[in-house]
PDB file of C-alpha atoms and ligand atoms in Angstrom:
ATOM      1  CA  MET A   1     -33.433  40.462 -54.902  1.00 81.00           C
ATOM      2  CA  SER A   2     -33.977  41.969 -58.338  1.00 91.00           C
ATOM      3  CA  TYR A   3     -34.784  45.652 -58.443  1.00 97.00           C
ATOM      4  CA  THR A   4     -37.351  47.518 -60.524  1.00 97.00           C
ATOM      5  CA  ASN A   5     -36.848  51.079 -59.269  1.00 98.00           C
ATOM      6  CA  ILE A   6     -33.100  51.356 -58.818  1.00 98.00           C
ATOM      7  CA  LEU A   7     -29.960  50.428 -60.738  1.00 98.00           C
ATOM      8  CA  CYS A   8     -26.872  49.199 -58.955  1.00 98.00           C
ATOM      9  CA  GLU A   9     -23.315  49.125 -60.243  1.00 98.00           C
ATOM     10  CA  THR A  10     -19.949  48.850 -58.625  1.00 98.00           C
ATOM     11  CA  ARG A  11     -16.716  50.513 -59.686  1.00 98.00           C
ATOM     12  CA  GLY A  12     -13.844  48.948 -57.739  1.00 98.00           C
ATOM     13  CA  PRO A  13     -14.599  49.597 -54.065  1.00 98.00           C
ATOM     14  CA  VAL A  14     -17.524  51.952 -54.763  1.00 98.00           C
ATOM     15  CA  GLY A  15     -21.200  50.971 -54.821  1.00 98.00           C
ATOM     16  CA  ILE A  16     -23.270  53.203 -57.115  1.00 98.00           C
ATOM     17  CA  LEU A  17     -27.018  53.289 -56.495  1.00 98.00           C
ATOM     18  CA  ILE A  18     -29.061  55.080 -59.166  1.00 98.00           C
ATOM     19  CA  LEU A  19     -32.693  55.884 -58.397  1.00 98.00           C
ATOM     20  CA  ASN A  20     -34.475  54.849 -61.569  1.00 98.00           C
ATOM     21  CA  ARG A  21     -38.120  55.813 -61.684  1.00 98.00           C
ATOM     22  CA  PRO A  22     -37.787  58.661 -64.173  1.00 98.00           C
ATOM     23  CA  GLU A  23     -41.469  58.719 -65.177  1.00 97.00           C
ATOM     24  CA  ARG A  24     -42.278  59.747 -61.560  1.00 97.00           C
ATOM     25  CA  ARG A  25     -39.220  61.957 -61.103  1.00 98.00           C
ATOM     26  CA  ASN A  26     -37.857  59.238 -58.812  1.00 98.00           C
ATOM     27  CA  ALA A  27     -40.662  59.707 -56.270  1.00 98.00           C
ATOM     28  CA  LEU A  28     -39.767  57.647 -53.211  1.00 97.00           C
ATOM     29  CA  SER A  29     -42.523  55.062 -52.893  1.00 95.00           C
ATOM     30  CA  THR A  30     -42.384  52.383 -50.210  1.00 93.00           C
ATOM     31  CA  GLU A  31     -41.094  50.004 -52.858  1.00 95.00           C
ATOM     32  CA  VAL A  32     -38.305  52.391 -53.938  1.00 96.00           C
ATOM     33  CA  MET A  33     -37.188  52.829 -50.331  1.00 95.00           C
ATOM     34  CA  ARG A  34     -37.311  49.053 -49.761  1.00 95.00           C
ATOM     35  CA  GLU A  35     -34.961  48.555 -52.712  1.00 97.00           C
ATOM     36  CA  VAL A  36     -32.669  51.417 -51.618  1.00 97.00           C
ATOM     37  CA  VAL A  37     -32.325  49.921 -48.140  1.00 97.00           C
ATOM     38  CA  HIS A  38     -31.725  46.431 -49.505  1.00 97.00           C
ATOM     39  CA  ALA A  39     -28.943  47.592 -51.836  1.00 98.00           C
ATOM     40  CA  LEU A  40     -27.276  49.739 -49.172  1.00 98.00           C
ATOM     41  CA  GLU A  41     -27.343  46.911 -46.643  1.00 97.00           C
ATOM     42  CA  GLN A  42     -25.840  44.484 -49.177  1.00 98.00           C
ATOM     43  CA  TRP A  43     -22.918  46.858 -49.676  1.00 98.00           C
ATOM     44  CA  GLU A  44     -22.644  47.523 -45.956  1.00 98.00           C
ATOM     45  CA  ALA A  45     -22.034  43.790 -45.490  1.00 98.00           C
ATOM     46  CA  ASP A  46     -19.656  43.502 -48.468  1.00 98.00           C
ATOM     47  CA  ASP A  47     -15.995  43.893 -47.490  1.00 97.00           C
ATOM     48  CA  ALA A  48     -15.125  44.788 -51.080  1.00 97.00           C
ATOM     49  CA  ILE A  49     -17.148  48.030 -50.849  1.00 98.00           C
ATOM     50  CA  GLY A  50     -15.702  51.008 -48.973  1.00 98.00           C
ATOM     51  CA  ALA A  51     -18.001  53.878 -49.984  1.00 98.00           C
ATOM     52  CA  ILE A  52     -21.300  54.463 -51.764  1.00 98.00           C
ATOM     53  CA  VAL A  53     -22.651  57.004 -54.251  1.00 98.00           C
ATOM     54  CA  LEU A  54     -26.415  57.597 -54.298  1.00 98.00           C
ATOM     55  CA  MET A  55     -27.728  59.470 -57.320  1.00 98.00           C
ATOM     56  CA  GLY A  56     -30.714  60.000 -59.610  1.00 98.00           C
ATOM     57  CA  ASN A  57     -30.878  61.175 -63.212  1.00 98.00           C
ATOM     58  CA  ASP A  58     -30.242  64.558 -64.845  1.00 98.00           C
ATOM     59  CA  LYS A  59     -33.812  65.769 -64.211  1.00 98.00           C
ATOM     60  CA  ALA A  60     -34.337  64.509 -60.690  1.00 98.00           C
ATOM     61  CA  PHE A  61     -32.443  63.096 -57.764  1.00 98.00           C
ATOM     62  CA  ALA A  62     -35.888  62.504 -56.238  1.00 98.00           C
ATOM     63  CA  ALA A  63     -39.038  64.662 -56.223  1.00 98.00           C
ATOM     64  CA  GLY A  64     -40.106  63.558 -52.765  1.00 97.00           C
ATOM     65  CA  ALA A  65     -42.330  60.933 -51.262  1.00 96.00           C
ATOM     66  CA  ASP A  66     -44.824  59.379 -53.681  1.00 96.00           C
ATOM     67  CA  ILE A  67     -47.814  61.698 -53.432  1.00 97.00           C
ATOM     68  CA  GLN A  68     -50.109  59.217 -55.162  1.00 96.00           C
ATOM     69  CA  GLU A  69     -49.241  56.497 -52.668  1.00 94.00           C
ATOM     70  CA  MET A  70     -49.544  58.863 -49.686  1.00 94.00           C
ATOM     71  CA  GLN A  71     -52.690  60.738 -50.661  1.00 95.00           C
ATOM     72  CA  ASN A  72     -55.209  58.494 -48.888  1.00 94.00           C
ATOM     73  CA  GLN A  73     -53.082  57.481 -45.942  1.00 95.00           C
ATOM     74  CA  SER A  74     -54.698  57.848 -42.514  1.00 96.00           C
ATOM     75  CA  PHE A  75     -53.172  59.383 -39.413  1.00 97.00           C
ATOM     76  CA  ALA A  76     -53.743  56.150 -37.487  1.00 97.00           C
ATOM     77  CA  ASN A  77     -51.870  54.066 -40.025  1.00 94.00           C
ATOM     78  CA  LEU A  78     -48.926  56.475 -40.283  1.00 93.00           C
ATOM     79  CA  TYR A  79     -48.790  56.753 -36.503  1.00 94.00           C
ATOM     80  CA  LEU A  80     -48.922  53.023 -35.903  1.00 93.00           C
ATOM     81  CA  GLN A  81     -46.128  52.435 -38.423  1.00 89.00           C
ATOM     82  CA  ASP A  82     -44.320  55.537 -37.124  1.00 91.00           C
ATOM     83  CA  PHE A  83     -43.892  56.409 -40.814  1.00 90.00           C
ATOM     84  CA  PRO A  84     -41.412  57.186 -42.252  1.00 90.00           C
ATOM     85  CA  GLU A  85     -38.986  56.108 -39.516  1.00 86.00           C
ATOM     86  CA  GLY A  86     -40.476  53.286 -37.498  1.00 77.00           C
ATOM     87  CA  ARG A  87     -38.575  50.484 -35.848  1.00 70.00           C
ATOM     88  CA  GLY A  88     -36.731  48.796 -38.690  1.00 76.00           C
ATOM     89  CA  GLY A  89     -38.209  51.426 -41.061  1.00 84.00           C
ATOM     90  CA  ALA A  90     -36.427  52.419 -44.245  1.00 88.00           C
ATOM     91  CA  TRP A  91     -35.173  55.811 -43.100  1.00 87.00           C
ATOM     92  CA  THR A  92     -33.808  54.470 -39.825  1.00 87.00           C
ATOM     93  CA  ARG A  93     -31.959  51.824 -41.791  1.00 93.00           C
ATOM     94  CA  VAL A  94     -30.486  54.337 -44.268  1.00 94.00           C
ATOM     95  CA  SER A  95     -29.217  56.430 -41.341  1.00 91.00           C
ATOM     96  CA  ALA A  96     -27.731  53.312 -39.750  1.00 93.00           C
ATOM     97  CA  ILE A  97     -25.403  52.560 -42.699  1.00 97.00           C
ATOM     98  CA  ARG A  98     -21.864  52.977 -41.348  1.00 97.00           C
ATOM     99  CA  LYS A  99     -19.973  53.245 -44.631  1.00 98.00           C
ATOM    100  CA  PRO A 100     -19.846  56.751 -46.141  1.00 98.00           C
ATOM    101  CA  ILE A 101     -22.601  57.633 -48.598  1.00 98.00           C
ATOM    102  CA  ILE A 102     -22.210  60.558 -50.999  1.00 98.00           C
ATOM    103  CA  ALA A 103     -25.404  61.989 -52.472  1.00 98.00           C
ATOM    104  CA  ALA A 104     -24.720  63.120 -56.047  1.00 98.00           C
ATOM    105  CA  VAL A 105     -27.635  65.441 -56.756  1.00 98.00           C
ATOM    106  CA  SER A 106     -28.713  66.609 -60.195  1.00 98.00           C
ATOM    107  CA  GLY A 107     -32.100  68.128 -60.968  1.00 98.00           C
ATOM    108  CA  TYR A 108     -34.790  68.189 -58.298  1.00 98.00           C
ATOM    109  CA  ALA A 109     -34.164  67.062 -54.728  1.00 98.00           C
ATOM    110  CA  LEU A 110     -37.487  67.898 -53.150  1.00 98.00           C
ATOM    111  CA  GLY A 111     -39.336  66.909 -50.005  1.00 98.00           C
ATOM    112  CA  GLY A 112     -38.333  63.349 -49.121  1.00 97.00           C
ATOM    113  CA  GLY A 113     -35.719  63.597 -51.917  1.00 98.00           C
ATOM    114  CA  CYS A 114     -33.987  66.518 -50.218  1.00 98.00           C
ATOM    115  CA  GLU A 115     -34.326  64.627 -46.936  1.00 97.00           C
ATOM    116  CA  LEU A 116     -32.746  61.511 -48.450  1.00 97.00           C
ATOM    117  CA  ALA A 117     -29.817  63.576 -49.764  1.00 98.00           C
ATOM    118  CA  MET A 118     -29.371  65.121 -46.311  1.00 97.00           C
ATOM    119  CA  ALA A 119     -29.467  61.668 -44.686  1.00 96.00           C
ATOM    120  CA  CYS A 120     -26.349  60.862 -46.736  1.00 97.00           C
ATOM    121  CA  ASP A 121     -22.972  62.032 -45.437  1.00 97.00           C
ATOM    122  CA  PHE A 122     -22.429  64.900 -47.841  1.00 98.00           C
ATOM    123  CA  ILE A 123     -23.900  66.229 -51.040  1.00 98.00           C
ATOM    124  CA  ILE A 124     -22.080  66.979 -54.272  1.00 98.00           C
ATOM    125  CA  ALA A 125     -24.442  68.970 -56.484  1.00 98.00           C
ATOM    126  CA  ALA A 126     -24.596  69.349 -60.239  1.00 98.00           C
ATOM    127  CA  ASP A 127     -24.975  72.924 -61.468  1.00 98.00           C
ATOM    128  CA  ASN A 128     -28.639  72.209 -62.334  1.00 98.00           C
ATOM    129  CA  ALA A 129     -29.590  70.945 -58.847  1.00 98.00           C
ATOM    130  CA  LYS A 130     -32.631  72.401 -57.111  1.00 98.00           C
ATOM    131  CA  PHE A 131     -33.423  71.719 -53.482  1.00 98.00           C
ATOM    132  CA  GLY A 132     -36.708  72.311 -51.710  1.00 98.00           C
ATOM    133  CA  GLN A 133     -39.108  71.251 -48.985  1.00 98.00           C
ATOM    134  CA  PRO A 134     -42.386  71.917 -50.818  1.00 98.00           C
ATOM    135  CA  GLU A 135     -44.568  69.690 -48.626  1.00 98.00           C
ATOM    136  CA  ILE A 136     -46.462  72.787 -47.469  1.00 98.00           C
ATOM    137  CA  MET A 137     -47.691  73.211 -51.063  1.00 97.00           C
ATOM    138  CA  VAL A 138     -49.497  69.874 -50.805  1.00 97.00           C
ATOM    139  CA  GLY A 139     -50.877  70.604 -47.357  1.00 97.00           C
ATOM    140  CA  THR A 140     -48.419  68.675 -45.242  1.00 97.00           C
ATOM    141  CA  MET A 141     -44.913  69.146 -43.868  1.00 98.00           C
ATOM    142  CA  PRO A 142     -41.476  67.520 -43.994  1.00 97.00           C
ATOM    143  CA  GLY A 143     -41.472  64.194 -42.162  1.00 96.00           C
ATOM    144  CA  ALA A 144     -38.028  62.664 -42.670  1.00 95.00           C
ATOM    145  CA  GLY A 145     -35.667  65.314 -41.334  1.00 93.00           C
ATOM    146  CA  GLY A 146     -36.539  68.402 -43.391  1.00 96.00           C
ATOM    147  CA  THR A 147     -37.244  70.614 -40.394  1.00 97.00           C
ATOM    148  CA  GLN A 148     -34.349  69.146 -38.393  1.00 95.00           C
ATOM    149  CA  ARG A 149     -31.392  68.270 -40.634  1.00 95.00           C
ATOM    150  CA  LEU A 150     -32.009  71.254 -42.925  1.00 97.00           C
ATOM    151  CA  THR A 151     -32.102  73.639 -39.960  1.00 97.00           C
ATOM    152  CA  ARG A 152     -28.863  72.212 -38.572  1.00 96.00           C
ATOM    153  CA  LEU A 153     -27.220  72.480 -41.989  1.00 97.00           C
ATOM    154  CA  ILE A 154     -28.290  75.930 -43.138  1.00 98.00           C
ATOM    155  CA  GLY A 155     -29.657  77.642 -40.027  1.00 97.00           C
ATOM    156  CA  LYS A 156     -33.113  78.623 -38.867  1.00 98.00           C
ATOM    157  CA  SER A 157     -33.863  81.549 -41.143  1.00 98.00           C
ATOM    158  CA  LYS A 158     -33.322  79.902 -44.520  1.00 98.00           C
ATOM    159  CA  ALA A 159     -34.685  76.519 -43.381  1.00 98.00           C
ATOM    160  CA  MET A 160     -37.789  78.197 -42.022  1.00 98.00           C
ATOM    161  CA  GLU A 161     -38.312  80.116 -45.260  1.00 98.00           C
ATOM    162  CA  MET A 162     -37.839  76.997 -47.389  1.00 98.00           C
ATOM    163  CA  CYS A 163     -40.203  74.884 -45.281  1.00 98.00           C
ATOM    164  CA  LEU A 164     -42.854  77.598 -44.880  1.00 98.00           C
ATOM    165  CA  THR A 165     -42.924  78.746 -48.513  1.00 98.00           C
ATOM    166  CA  GLY A 166     -41.735  75.692 -50.441  1.00 98.00           C
ATOM    167  CA  ARG A 167     -39.230  77.900 -52.306  1.00 98.00           C
ATOM    168  CA  PHE A 168     -36.588  75.966 -54.255  1.00 98.00           C
ATOM    169  CA  VAL A 169     -32.946  76.955 -53.908  1.00 98.00           C
ATOM    170  CA  ASP A 170     -30.517  76.426 -56.756  1.00 98.00           C
ATOM    171  CA  ALA A 171     -27.080  74.844 -56.501  1.00 98.00           C
ATOM    172  CA  ASN A 172     -25.278  78.156 -55.898  1.00 98.00           C
ATOM    173  CA  GLU A 173     -27.581  79.202 -53.085  1.00 98.00           C
ATOM    174  CA  ALA A 174     -27.381  75.689 -51.606  1.00 98.00           C
ATOM    175  CA  GLU A 175     -23.591  75.824 -51.633  1.00 98.00           C
ATOM    176  CA  ARG A 176     -23.486  79.297 -50.082  1.00 98.00           C
ATOM    177  CA  ALA A 177     -25.870  78.110 -47.371  1.00 98.00           C
ATOM    178  CA  GLY A 178     -23.795  75.009 -46.553  1.00 98.00           C
ATOM    179  CA  LEU A 179     -26.282  72.410 -47.789  1.00 98.00           C
ATOM    180  CA  VAL A 180     -23.880  71.027 -50.395  1.00 98.00           C
ATOM    181  CA  SER A 181     -20.153  70.518 -50.150  1.00 98.00           C
ATOM    182  CA  ARG A 182     -19.481  71.651 -53.718  1.00 98.00           C
ATOM    183  CA  ILE A 183     -20.914  72.102 -57.217  1.00 98.00           C
ATOM    184  CA  VAL A 184     -19.669  70.427 -60.384  1.00 98.00           C
ATOM    185  CA  PRO A 185     -20.869  70.638 -63.999  1.00 98.00           C
ATOM    186  CA  LEU A 186     -23.770  68.253 -64.627  1.00 98.00           C
ATOM    187  CA  ALA A 187     -21.738  66.229 -67.128  1.00 98.00           C
ATOM    188  CA  ASP A 188     -19.042  65.577 -64.521  1.00 98.00           C
ATOM    189  CA  LEU A 189     -21.286  64.747 -61.551  1.00 98.00           C
ATOM    190  CA  LYS A 190     -21.212  60.959 -61.639  1.00 98.00           C
ATOM    191  CA  GLU A 191     -17.470  60.666 -62.310  1.00 98.00           C
ATOM    192  CA  GLU A 192     -16.609  63.280 -59.687  1.00 98.00           C
ATOM    193  CA  ALA A 193     -18.756  61.554 -57.063  1.00 98.00           C
ATOM    194  CA  ILE A 194     -17.185  58.192 -57.918  1.00 98.00           C
ATOM    195  CA  ARG A 195     -13.694  59.744 -57.799  1.00 98.00           C
ATOM    196  CA  THR A 196     -14.421  61.156 -54.357  1.00 98.00           C
ATOM    197  CA  ALA A 197     -15.899  57.871 -53.112  1.00 98.00           C
ATOM    198  CA  THR A 198     -12.921  55.939 -54.528  1.00 98.00           C
ATOM    199  CA  LYS A 199     -10.533  58.207 -52.638  1.00 98.00           C
ATOM    200  CA  ILE A 200     -12.444  57.625 -49.372  1.00 98.00           C
ATOM    201  CA  ALA A 201     -12.571  53.873 -50.021  1.00 98.00           C
ATOM    202  CA  SER A 202      -8.789  53.790 -50.490  1.00 98.00           C
ATOM    203  CA  LEU A 203      -8.188  55.111 -46.959  1.00 98.00           C
ATOM    204  CA  SER A 204      -8.178  53.247 -43.655  1.00 98.00           C
ATOM    205  CA  ARG A 205     -11.742  51.934 -43.369  1.00 98.00           C
ATOM    206  CA  PRO A 206     -11.940  51.822 -39.573  1.00 98.00           C
ATOM    207  CA  SER A 207     -10.640  55.402 -39.353  1.00 98.00           C
ATOM    208  CA  VAL A 208     -13.083  56.500 -42.075  1.00 98.00           C
ATOM    209  CA  MET A 209     -15.968  54.934 -40.168  1.00 98.00           C
ATOM    210  CA  MET A 210     -14.891  56.481 -36.873  1.00 98.00           C
ATOM    211  CA  ILE A 211     -14.781  59.900 -38.555  1.00 98.00           C
ATOM    212  CA  LYS A 212     -18.295  59.406 -39.948  1.00 98.00           C
ATOM    213  CA  ASP A 213     -19.536  58.443 -36.473  1.00 97.00           C
ATOM    214  CA  ALA A 214     -17.839  61.386 -34.816  1.00 98.00           C
ATOM    215  CA  VAL A 215     -19.082  63.978 -37.330  1.00 97.00           C
ATOM    216  CA  LYS A 216     -22.622  62.597 -36.988  1.00 96.00           C
ATOM    217  CA  ALA A 217     -22.292  62.904 -33.201  1.00 96.00           C
ATOM    218  CA  ALA A 218     -21.857  66.662 -33.669  1.00 95.00           C
ATOM    219  CA  ASP A 219     -25.538  66.825 -34.690  1.00 90.00           C
ATOM    220  CA  GLU A 220     -26.730  64.798 -31.779  1.00 91.00           C
ATOM    221  CA  LEU A 221     -24.597  65.548 -28.731  1.00 96.00           C
ATOM    222  CA  PRO A 222     -23.675  68.606 -26.662  1.00 96.00           C
ATOM    223  CA  LEU A 223     -20.164  69.872 -27.446  1.00 97.00           C
ATOM    224  CA  THR A 224     -18.433  68.319 -24.414  1.00 97.00           C
ATOM    225  CA  GLU A 225     -19.909  64.905 -25.186  1.00 97.00           C
ATOM    226  CA  GLY A 226     -19.120  65.237 -28.896  1.00 97.00           C
ATOM    227  CA  LEU A 227     -15.527  66.204 -28.140  1.00 97.00           C
ATOM    228  CA  LYS A 228     -15.270  63.124 -25.920  1.00 97.00           C
ATOM    229  CA  VAL A 229     -16.513  60.865 -28.746  1.00 97.00           C
ATOM    230  CA  GLU A 230     -13.947  62.467 -31.039  1.00 98.00           C
ATOM    231  CA  ARG A 231     -11.112  62.117 -28.497  1.00 98.00           C
ATOM    232  CA  ARG A 232     -11.865  58.469 -27.700  1.00 97.00           C
ATOM    233  CA  SER A 233     -12.077  57.626 -31.406  1.00 97.00           C
ATOM    234  CA  PHE A 234      -8.843  59.503 -32.130  1.00 97.00           C
ATOM    235  CA  GLN A 235      -7.143  57.542 -29.344  1.00 97.00           C
ATOM    236  CA  ALA A 236      -8.599  54.299 -30.700  1.00 97.00           C
ATOM    237  CA  THR A 237      -7.051  54.863 -34.138  1.00 98.00           C
ATOM    238  CA  PHE A 238      -3.671  54.330 -32.422  1.00 98.00           C
ATOM    239  CA  ALA A 239      -4.702  50.694 -31.942  1.00 98.00           C
ATOM    240  CA  LEU A 240      -4.827  50.322 -35.736  1.00 98.00           C
ATOM    241  CA  GLU A 241      -2.036  49.007 -37.933  1.00 98.00           C
ATOM    242  CA  ASP A 242      -3.283  51.558 -40.464  1.00 98.00           C
ATOM    243  CA  GLN A 243      -2.266  54.453 -38.207  1.00 98.00           C
ATOM    244  CA  LYS A 244       1.256  53.034 -37.847  1.00 98.00           C
ATOM    245  CA  GLU A 245       1.441  52.439 -41.603  1.00 98.00           C
ATOM    246  CA  GLY A 246      -0.007  55.862 -42.507  1.00 98.00           C
ATOM    247  CA  MET A 247       2.450  57.756 -40.341  1.00 98.00           C
ATOM    248  CA  ALA A 248       5.419  55.567 -41.356  1.00 98.00           C
ATOM    249  CA  ALA A 249       4.554  56.089 -45.032  1.00 98.00           C
ATOM    250  CA  PHE A 250       4.420  59.849 -44.561  1.00 98.00           C
ATOM    251  CA  LEU A 251       7.817  59.916 -42.855  1.00 98.00           C
ATOM    252  CA  GLU A 252       9.332  57.567 -45.463  1.00 98.00           C
ATOM    253  CA  LYS A 253       7.835  59.703 -48.271  1.00 98.00           C
ATOM    254  CA  ARG A 254       5.889  56.835 -49.859  1.00 98.00           C
ATOM    255  CA  GLU A 255       2.258  55.895 -50.443  1.00 97.00           C
ATOM    256  CA  PRO A 256       0.606  54.092 -47.496  1.00 97.00           C
ATOM    257  CA  ARG A 257      -0.707  50.540 -47.846  1.00 97.00           C
ATOM    258  CA  PHE A 258      -3.784  50.386 -45.647  1.00 98.00           C
ATOM    259  CA  LYS A 259      -5.078  46.989 -44.551  1.00 97.00           C
ATOM    260  CA  ASN A 260      -8.275  48.166 -42.858  1.00 96.00           C
ATOM    261  CA  ARG A 261      -7.150  46.912 -39.483  1.00 96.00           C
TER     262      ARG A 261
HETATM  263  N1  LIG B   1     -45.032  61.819 -56.182  1.00 64.86           N
HETATM  264  C1  LIG B   1     -45.698  61.179 -57.158  1.00 64.86           C
HETATM  265  N2  LIG B   1     -45.595  61.529 -58.459  1.00 64.86           N
HETATM  266  C2  LIG B   1     -44.766  62.541 -58.770  1.00 64.86           C
HETATM  267  C3  LIG B   1     -44.037  63.244 -57.793  1.00 64.86           C
HETATM  268  C4  LIG B   1     -44.196  62.835 -56.440  1.00 64.86           C
HETATM  269  N3  LIG B   1     -43.532  63.437 -55.437  1.00 64.86           N
HETATM  270  N4  LIG B   1     -43.308  64.209 -58.415  1.00 64.86           N
HETATM  271  C5  LIG B   1     -43.560  64.107 -59.732  1.00 64.86           C
HETATM  272  N5  LIG B   1     -44.457  63.117 -59.944  1.00 64.86           N
HETATM  273  C6  LIG B   1     -45.016  62.679 -61.233  1.00 64.86           C
HETATM  274  C7  LIG B   1     -45.993  63.698 -61.789  1.00 64.86           C
HETATM  275  O1  LIG B   1     -47.267  63.542 -61.205  1.00 64.86           O
HETATM  276  C8  LIG B   1     -45.962  63.402 -63.272  1.00 64.86           C
HETATM  277  O2  LIG B   1     -46.797  62.295 -63.509  1.00 64.86           O
HETATM  278  P1  LIG B   1     -47.661  62.229 -64.892  1.00 64.86           P
HETATM  279  O3  LIG B   1     -46.643  62.099 -65.975  1.00 64.86           O
HETATM  280  O4  LIG B   1     -48.491  60.998 -64.701  1.00 64.86           O
HETATM  281  O5  LIG B   1     -48.439  63.496 -64.967  1.00 64.86           O
HETATM  282  C9  LIG B   1     -44.510  62.937 -63.497  1.00 64.86           C
HETATM  283  O6  LIG B   1     -43.997  62.619 -62.213  1.00 64.86           O
HETATM  284  C10 LIG B   1     -43.636  64.039 -64.068  1.00 64.86           C
HETATM  285  O7  LIG B   1     -43.781  65.185 -63.249  1.00 64.86           O
HETATM  286  P2  LIG B   1     -44.042  66.648 -63.868  1.00 64.86           P
HETATM  287  O8  LIG B   1     -44.789  66.560 -65.152  1.00 64.86           O
HETATM  288  O9  LIG B   1     -44.623  67.484 -62.773  1.00 64.86           O
HETATM  289  O10 LIG B   1     -42.523  67.050 -64.184  1.00 64.86           O
HETATM  290  P3  LIG B   1     -41.866  68.486 -64.204  1.00 64.86           P
HETATM  291  O11 LIG B   1     -40.463  68.287 -64.678  1.00 64.86           O
HETATM  292  O12 LIG B   1     -42.733  69.475 -64.933  1.00 64.86           O
HETATM  293  O13 LIG B   1     -41.838  68.968 -62.640  1.00 64.86           O
HETATM  294  C11 LIG B   1     -41.379  68.678 -60.305  1.00 64.86           C
HETATM  295  C12 LIG B   1     -41.026  68.299 -61.753  1.00 64.86           C
HETATM  296  C13 LIG B   1     -41.058  70.156 -60.037  1.00 64.86           C
HETATM  297  C14 LIG B   1     -40.500  67.806 -59.425  1.00 64.86           C
HETATM  298  C15 LIG B   1     -42.876  68.424 -60.026  1.00 64.86           C
HETATM  299  O14 LIG B   1     -43.208  67.099 -60.470  1.00 64.86           O
HETATM  300  C16 LIG B   1     -43.252  68.488 -58.566  1.00 64.86           C
HETATM  301  O15 LIG B   1     -43.461  69.576 -58.053  1.00 64.86           O
HETATM  302  N6  LIG B   1     -43.366  67.328 -57.871  1.00 64.86           N
HETATM  303  C17 LIG B   1     -43.845  67.245 -56.513  1.00 64.86           C
HETATM  304  C18 LIG B   1     -42.797  67.734 -55.536  1.00 64.86           C
HETATM  305  C19 LIG B   1     -43.305  67.659 -54.116  1.00 64.86           C
HETATM  306  O16 LIG B   1     -44.302  68.236 -53.755  1.00 64.86           O
HETATM  307  N7  LIG B   1     -42.591  66.896 -53.265  1.00 64.86           N
HETATM  308  C20 LIG B   1     -42.923  66.725 -51.893  1.00 64.86           C
HETATM  309  C21 LIG B   1     -43.762  65.502 -51.728  1.00 64.86           C
HETATM  310  S1  LIG B   1     -44.327  65.282 -50.054  1.00 64.86           S
HETATM  311  C22 LIG B   1     -42.989  64.613 -49.238  1.00 64.86           C
HETATM  312  O17 LIG B   1     -41.953  64.405 -49.794  1.00 64.86           O
HETATM  313  C23 LIG B   1     -43.204  64.309 -47.772  1.00 64.86           C
HETATM  314  C24 LIG B   1     -41.962  63.659 -47.156  1.00 64.86           C
HETATM  315  C25 LIG B   1     -42.360  62.829 -46.000  1.00 64.86           C
HETATM  316  C26 LIG B   1     -41.344  61.788 -45.586  1.00 64.86           C
HETATM  317  C27 LIG B   1     -40.574  61.100 -46.690  1.00 64.86           C
HETATM  318  C28 LIG B   1     -41.040  59.717 -46.990  1.00 64.86           C
HETATM  319  C29 LIG B   1     -40.429  59.115 -48.278  1.00 64.86           C
END
């Protein structure tokens, strides 16, 4: 499939997906999301790829769903498709990717753009990043996790204020609130995200994927159940050659050679 709205590159074991619709501030049309899902699923199936970076351009990660495309949608149509999730829908498929995805956010991450960043595993923000859920300003509301993931990440008070007023928060406020893992200078964003993804991709892939699963379970399960998922996965890592190698390498004071099994 050739893409018109995204650019894809690889750097060693890292897939780099760049949203590339700058004239619309990377607004997430159906077509953009179709291409995003296609690229992510290609990398998911590619043994050579161990982690993914999802980014936009300096001005915008993504300014939300495509308002032009959505404007004349009907309730019946959205309901019947269960937009934007739906069975086999784009957002469900992004959330189902099992390899780690880092969102590298510069510029605006608004509405569906903020929701897409939050659907990734963690966010590294450039110092010019601005996050917001401004759907209320166009008479609607977040529909792809803005009221749910944002509230879990930053708590009710700030999430409620952002969703009710549409106020943007800058990178510093987002970091203080726990929305982003850290802030880097804009000029360093891409390289820093790739460096981080390369580090993750160099580690034991099954253990990495079990960690992703277990951390995601913390959002979805009561504590006792989540702790059980963690414990079972921890125990399962002892069936891996990588665990034996990792611990042997530590004790022998050498670098481990992981084989992803
Ligand atoms: N949809 C469609 N077009 C857009 C969008 C968008 N979300 N955002 C920007 N554009 C277009 C503008 O209309 C403009 O087009 P034109 O050149 O033809 O006039 C072009 O991009 C450039 O935009 P601006 O001139 O406004 O650029 P600025 O740098 O001055 O401002 C902003 C950038 C602040 C990002 C501003 O464009 C803006 O406020 N955009 C809208 C943000 C917004 O309201 N987002 C929420 C949308 S609703 C939503 O996301 C619901 C989510 C539901 C589920 C998710 C499904 C994907």
